[in-house]
Short mmCIF file of C-alpha atoms in Angstrom, two decimals:
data_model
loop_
_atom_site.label_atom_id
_atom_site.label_comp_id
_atom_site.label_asym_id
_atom_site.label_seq_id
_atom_site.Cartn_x
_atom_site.Cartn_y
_atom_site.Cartn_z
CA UNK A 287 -38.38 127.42 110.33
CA UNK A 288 -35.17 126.99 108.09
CA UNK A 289 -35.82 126.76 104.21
CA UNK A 290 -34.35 127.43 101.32
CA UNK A 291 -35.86 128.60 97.77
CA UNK A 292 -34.32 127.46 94.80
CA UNK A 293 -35.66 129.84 91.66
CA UNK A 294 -35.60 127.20 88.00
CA UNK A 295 -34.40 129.27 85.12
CA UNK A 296 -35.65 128.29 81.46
CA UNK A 297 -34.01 127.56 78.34
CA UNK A 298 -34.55 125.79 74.84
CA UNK A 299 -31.02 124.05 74.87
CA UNK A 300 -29.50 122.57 77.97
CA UNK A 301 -26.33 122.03 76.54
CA UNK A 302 -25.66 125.39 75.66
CA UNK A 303 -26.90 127.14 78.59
CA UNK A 304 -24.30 125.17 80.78
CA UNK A 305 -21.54 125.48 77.87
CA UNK A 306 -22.99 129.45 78.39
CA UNK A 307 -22.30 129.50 82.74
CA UNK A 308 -19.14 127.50 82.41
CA UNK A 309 -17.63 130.54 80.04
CA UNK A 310 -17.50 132.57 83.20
CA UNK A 311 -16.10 129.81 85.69
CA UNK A 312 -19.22 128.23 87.09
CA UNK A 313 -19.26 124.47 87.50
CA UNK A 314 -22.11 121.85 86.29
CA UNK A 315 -22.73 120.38 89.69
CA UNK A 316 -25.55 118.07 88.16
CA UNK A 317 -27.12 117.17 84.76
CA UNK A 318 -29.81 115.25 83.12
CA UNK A 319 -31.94 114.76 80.16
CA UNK A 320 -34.64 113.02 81.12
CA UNK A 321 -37.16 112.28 81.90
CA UNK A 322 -37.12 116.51 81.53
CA UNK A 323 -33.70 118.23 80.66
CA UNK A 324 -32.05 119.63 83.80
CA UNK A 325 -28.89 121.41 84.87
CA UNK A 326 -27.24 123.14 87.88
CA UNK A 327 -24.25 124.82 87.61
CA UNK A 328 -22.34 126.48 90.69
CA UNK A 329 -20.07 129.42 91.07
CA UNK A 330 -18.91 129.95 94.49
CA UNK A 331 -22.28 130.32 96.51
CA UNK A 332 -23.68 131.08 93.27
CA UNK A 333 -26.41 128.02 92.02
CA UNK A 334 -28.55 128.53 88.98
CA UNK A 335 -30.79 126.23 88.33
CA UNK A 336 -31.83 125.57 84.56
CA UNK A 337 -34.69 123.14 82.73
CA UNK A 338 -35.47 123.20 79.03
CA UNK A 339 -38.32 123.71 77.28
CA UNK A 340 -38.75 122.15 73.81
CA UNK A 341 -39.55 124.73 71.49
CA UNK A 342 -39.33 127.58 74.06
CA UNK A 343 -38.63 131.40 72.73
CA UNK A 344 -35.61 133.06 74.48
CA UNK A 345 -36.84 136.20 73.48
CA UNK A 346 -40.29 135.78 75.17
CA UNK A 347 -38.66 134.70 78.20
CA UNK A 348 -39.68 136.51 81.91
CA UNK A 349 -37.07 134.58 83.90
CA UNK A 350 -35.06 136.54 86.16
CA UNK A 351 -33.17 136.11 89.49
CA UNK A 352 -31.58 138.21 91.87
CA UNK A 353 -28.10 137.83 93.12
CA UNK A 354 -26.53 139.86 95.46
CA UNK A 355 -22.80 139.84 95.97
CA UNK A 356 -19.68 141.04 97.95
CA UNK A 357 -17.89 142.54 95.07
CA UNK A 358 -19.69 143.37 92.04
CA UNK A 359 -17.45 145.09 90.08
CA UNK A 360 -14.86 141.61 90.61
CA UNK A 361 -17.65 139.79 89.05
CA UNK A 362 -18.32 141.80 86.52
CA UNK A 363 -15.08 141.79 85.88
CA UNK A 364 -14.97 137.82 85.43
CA UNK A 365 -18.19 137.80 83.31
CA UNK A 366 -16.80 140.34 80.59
CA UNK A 367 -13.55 138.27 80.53
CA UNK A 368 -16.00 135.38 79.58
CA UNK A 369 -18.01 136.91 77.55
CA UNK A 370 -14.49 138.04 75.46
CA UNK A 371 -13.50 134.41 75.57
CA UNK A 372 -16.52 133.07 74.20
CA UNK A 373 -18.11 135.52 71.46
CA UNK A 374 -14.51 137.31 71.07
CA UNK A 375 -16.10 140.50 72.48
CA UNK A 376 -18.15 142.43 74.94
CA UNK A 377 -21.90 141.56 73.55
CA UNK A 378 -24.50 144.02 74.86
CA UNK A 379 -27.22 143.57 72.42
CA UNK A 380 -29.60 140.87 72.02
CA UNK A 381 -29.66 137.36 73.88
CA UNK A 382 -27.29 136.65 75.31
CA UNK A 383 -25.63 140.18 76.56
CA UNK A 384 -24.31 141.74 79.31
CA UNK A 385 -24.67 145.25 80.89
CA UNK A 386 -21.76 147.18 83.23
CA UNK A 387 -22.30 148.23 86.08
CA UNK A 388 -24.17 151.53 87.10
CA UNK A 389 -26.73 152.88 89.59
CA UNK A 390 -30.06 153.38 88.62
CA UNK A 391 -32.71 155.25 89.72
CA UNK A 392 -34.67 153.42 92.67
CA UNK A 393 -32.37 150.87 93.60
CA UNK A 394 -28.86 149.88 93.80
CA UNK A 395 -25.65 149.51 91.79
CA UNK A 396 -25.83 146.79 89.86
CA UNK A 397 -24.80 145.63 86.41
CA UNK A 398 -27.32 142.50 84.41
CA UNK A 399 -26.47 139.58 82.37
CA UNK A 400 -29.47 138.03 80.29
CA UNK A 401 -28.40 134.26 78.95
CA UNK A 402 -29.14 131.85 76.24
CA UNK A 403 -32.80 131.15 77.97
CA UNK A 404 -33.75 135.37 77.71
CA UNK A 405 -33.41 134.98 81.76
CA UNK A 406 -32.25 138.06 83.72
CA UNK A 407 -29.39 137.91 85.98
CA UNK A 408 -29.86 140.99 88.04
CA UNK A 409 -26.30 141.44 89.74
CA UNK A 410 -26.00 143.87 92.85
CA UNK A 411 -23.97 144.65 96.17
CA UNK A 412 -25.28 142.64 99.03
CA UNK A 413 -26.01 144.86 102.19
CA UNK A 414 -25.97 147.88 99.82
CA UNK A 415 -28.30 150.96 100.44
CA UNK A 416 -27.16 153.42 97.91
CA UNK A 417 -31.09 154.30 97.36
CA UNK A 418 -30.97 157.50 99.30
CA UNK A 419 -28.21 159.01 97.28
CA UNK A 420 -29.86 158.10 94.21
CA UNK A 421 -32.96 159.61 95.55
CA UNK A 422 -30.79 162.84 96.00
CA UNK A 423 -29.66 163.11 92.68
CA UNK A 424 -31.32 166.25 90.40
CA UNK A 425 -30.55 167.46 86.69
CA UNK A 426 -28.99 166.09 84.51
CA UNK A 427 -27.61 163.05 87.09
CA UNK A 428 -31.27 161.71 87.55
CA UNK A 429 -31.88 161.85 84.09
CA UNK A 430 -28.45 159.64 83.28
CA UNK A 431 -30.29 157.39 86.55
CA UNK A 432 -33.68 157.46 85.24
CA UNK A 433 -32.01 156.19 82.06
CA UNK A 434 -30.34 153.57 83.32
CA UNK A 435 -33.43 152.33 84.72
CA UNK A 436 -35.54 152.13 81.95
CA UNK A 437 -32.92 150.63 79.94
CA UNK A 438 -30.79 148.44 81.86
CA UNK A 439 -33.30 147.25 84.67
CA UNK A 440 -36.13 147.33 82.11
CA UNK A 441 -34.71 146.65 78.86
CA UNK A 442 -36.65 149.18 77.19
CA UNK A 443 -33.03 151.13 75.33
CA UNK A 444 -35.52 153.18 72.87
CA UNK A 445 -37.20 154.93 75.96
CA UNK A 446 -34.17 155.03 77.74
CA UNK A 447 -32.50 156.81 74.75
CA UNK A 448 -35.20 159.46 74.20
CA UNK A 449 -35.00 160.17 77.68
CA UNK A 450 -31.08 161.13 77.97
CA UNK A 451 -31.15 163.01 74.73
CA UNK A 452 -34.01 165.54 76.24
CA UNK A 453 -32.57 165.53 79.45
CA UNK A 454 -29.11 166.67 77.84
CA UNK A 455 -30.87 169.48 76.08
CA UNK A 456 -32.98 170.42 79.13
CA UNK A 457 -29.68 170.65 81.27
CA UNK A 458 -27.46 172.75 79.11
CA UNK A 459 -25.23 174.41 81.76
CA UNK A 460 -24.86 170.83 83.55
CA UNK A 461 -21.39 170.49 85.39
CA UNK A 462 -19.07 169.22 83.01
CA UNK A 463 -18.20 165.62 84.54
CA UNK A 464 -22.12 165.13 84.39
CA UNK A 465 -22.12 166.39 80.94
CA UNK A 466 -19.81 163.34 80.25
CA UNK A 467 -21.24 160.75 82.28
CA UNK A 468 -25.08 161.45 80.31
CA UNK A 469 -22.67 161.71 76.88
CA UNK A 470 -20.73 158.11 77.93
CA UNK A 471 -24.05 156.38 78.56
CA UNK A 472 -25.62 158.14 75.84
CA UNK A 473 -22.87 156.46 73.52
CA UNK A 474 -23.93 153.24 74.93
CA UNK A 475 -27.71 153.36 74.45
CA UNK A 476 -26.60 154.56 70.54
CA UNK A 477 -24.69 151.30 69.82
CA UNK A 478 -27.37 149.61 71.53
CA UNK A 479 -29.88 150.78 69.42
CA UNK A 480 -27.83 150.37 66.08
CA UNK A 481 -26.89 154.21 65.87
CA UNK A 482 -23.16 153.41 65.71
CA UNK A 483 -22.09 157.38 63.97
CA UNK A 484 -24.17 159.20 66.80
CA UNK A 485 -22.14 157.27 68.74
CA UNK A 486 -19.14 158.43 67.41
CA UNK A 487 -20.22 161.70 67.45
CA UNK A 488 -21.18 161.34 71.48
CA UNK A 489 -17.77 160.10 71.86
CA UNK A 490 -16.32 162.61 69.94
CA UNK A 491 -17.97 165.42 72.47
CA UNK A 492 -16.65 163.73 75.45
CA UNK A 493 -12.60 163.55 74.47
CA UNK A 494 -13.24 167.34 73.73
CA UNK A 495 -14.83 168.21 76.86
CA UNK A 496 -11.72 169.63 79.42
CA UNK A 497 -11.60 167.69 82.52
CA UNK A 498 -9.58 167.48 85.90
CA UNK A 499 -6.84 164.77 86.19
CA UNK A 500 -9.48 164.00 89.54
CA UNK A 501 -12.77 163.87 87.21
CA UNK A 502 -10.92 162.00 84.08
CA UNK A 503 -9.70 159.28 86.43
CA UNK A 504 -13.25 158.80 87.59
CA UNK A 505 -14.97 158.30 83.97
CA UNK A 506 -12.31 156.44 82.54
CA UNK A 507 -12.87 152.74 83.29
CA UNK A 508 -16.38 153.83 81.35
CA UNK A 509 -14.55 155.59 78.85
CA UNK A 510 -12.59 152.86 77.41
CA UNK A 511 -15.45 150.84 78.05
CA UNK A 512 -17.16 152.96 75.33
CA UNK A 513 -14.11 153.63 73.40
CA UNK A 514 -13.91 149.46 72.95
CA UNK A 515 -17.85 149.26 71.95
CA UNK A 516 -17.23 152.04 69.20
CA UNK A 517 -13.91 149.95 67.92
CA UNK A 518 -15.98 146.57 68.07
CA UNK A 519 -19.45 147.97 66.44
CA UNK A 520 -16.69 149.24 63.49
CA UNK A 521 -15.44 146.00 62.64
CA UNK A 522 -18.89 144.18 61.99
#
């Protein structure tokens, strides 16, 4: 039997939930506003369905989808450009936000974009099975995974934060490219939570710690990633 599912995503504005999608190149294939606000807007093979809600609370929202992708990290890479273009900056606070791309303990790399409706765009690899090596990881790694999951799958930063700041004093003598990768996130989940100096200050540890030309190369698209976060949360 051929079929096709179509998930509806809310919102409490139509209008700016397809002003949101067409930020990051998607197209409003069809529109109404009554006798019940309605949208679709396309990207690609990408639909998303929206309908609005009078009076409906972003914040309270439990929408989420699933999409699974080629390349990821390419549309990541359009979605931050977006995001730039619209709010002048990489937003990863509040609604609306977006989240880079990292593996997380249980499933697969992915990186999440919640919109004006509070809905969950959960962003991953299709065909990917990267769940055994994240199954393999110990120390200080599954901590920095275990992390990732509360916070960026779950949305729950506090926990998340708590979390990496034991499991950096549980793994002192951690390799020193782990060491940065728990400090980088760490300096996320600090501007996250408001805690812009300790983010500084996590910052501060990494560009101190020595590294190979091989192991700086592989944290630095997360590096400046941070570095830009620290420069932004500084000018508000």
């Amino acid at each position: 039997m051929k079929a096709v599912t179509i998930p509806l995503l809310p919102c409490a504005d139509i209008g700016e939930a397809v002003s949101f999608y067409e930020a990051f190149g998607f197209r409003r294939t069809y529109g109404q506003v009554k006798p019940n606000p309605y949208a679709v807007v396309e990207l690609g093979e990408i639909g998303i369905h929206l309908f609005g809600i009078d009076g409906f609370d972003p914040a309270e929202s439990y929408g989420s989808t699933v999409i699974l992708v080629d390349d990821p990290d390419t549309l990541y890479a359009d979605f931050a450009a977006g995001f730039k273009a619209r709010f002048g900056k990489l937003v990863v606070t509040g609604i609306p936000r977006i989240l880079r791309p990292r593996k997380r303990q249980g499933t697969v790399r992915g990186f999440t974009v919640v919109d004006p409706g509070g809905n969950w765009l959960r962003i991953a690899k299709l065909g990917s099975s990267e769940e055994g090596e994240a199954e393999q990881s110990t120390g200080l790694p599954r901590v920095v995974l275990n992390a990732a999951r509360l916070a960026d799958a779950h949305g729950d930063d506090a926990s998340a934060l708590r979390l990496l700041q034991n499991g950096l004093v549980r793994f002192p003598e951690a390799e020193a490219l782990e060491r940065v990768r728990a400090l980088l996130y760490l300096s996320e989940l600090l501007i996250r939570t408001g805690h812009r100096e300790d983010a500084e200050n996590a910052l501060a540890q990494v560009l101190e710690t020595d590294l190979s030309a091989d192991d700086l190369r592989s944290v630095s698209a997360e590096l400046d990633h941070i570095r830009e976060l620290v420069s932004l949360t500084g000018d508000e």
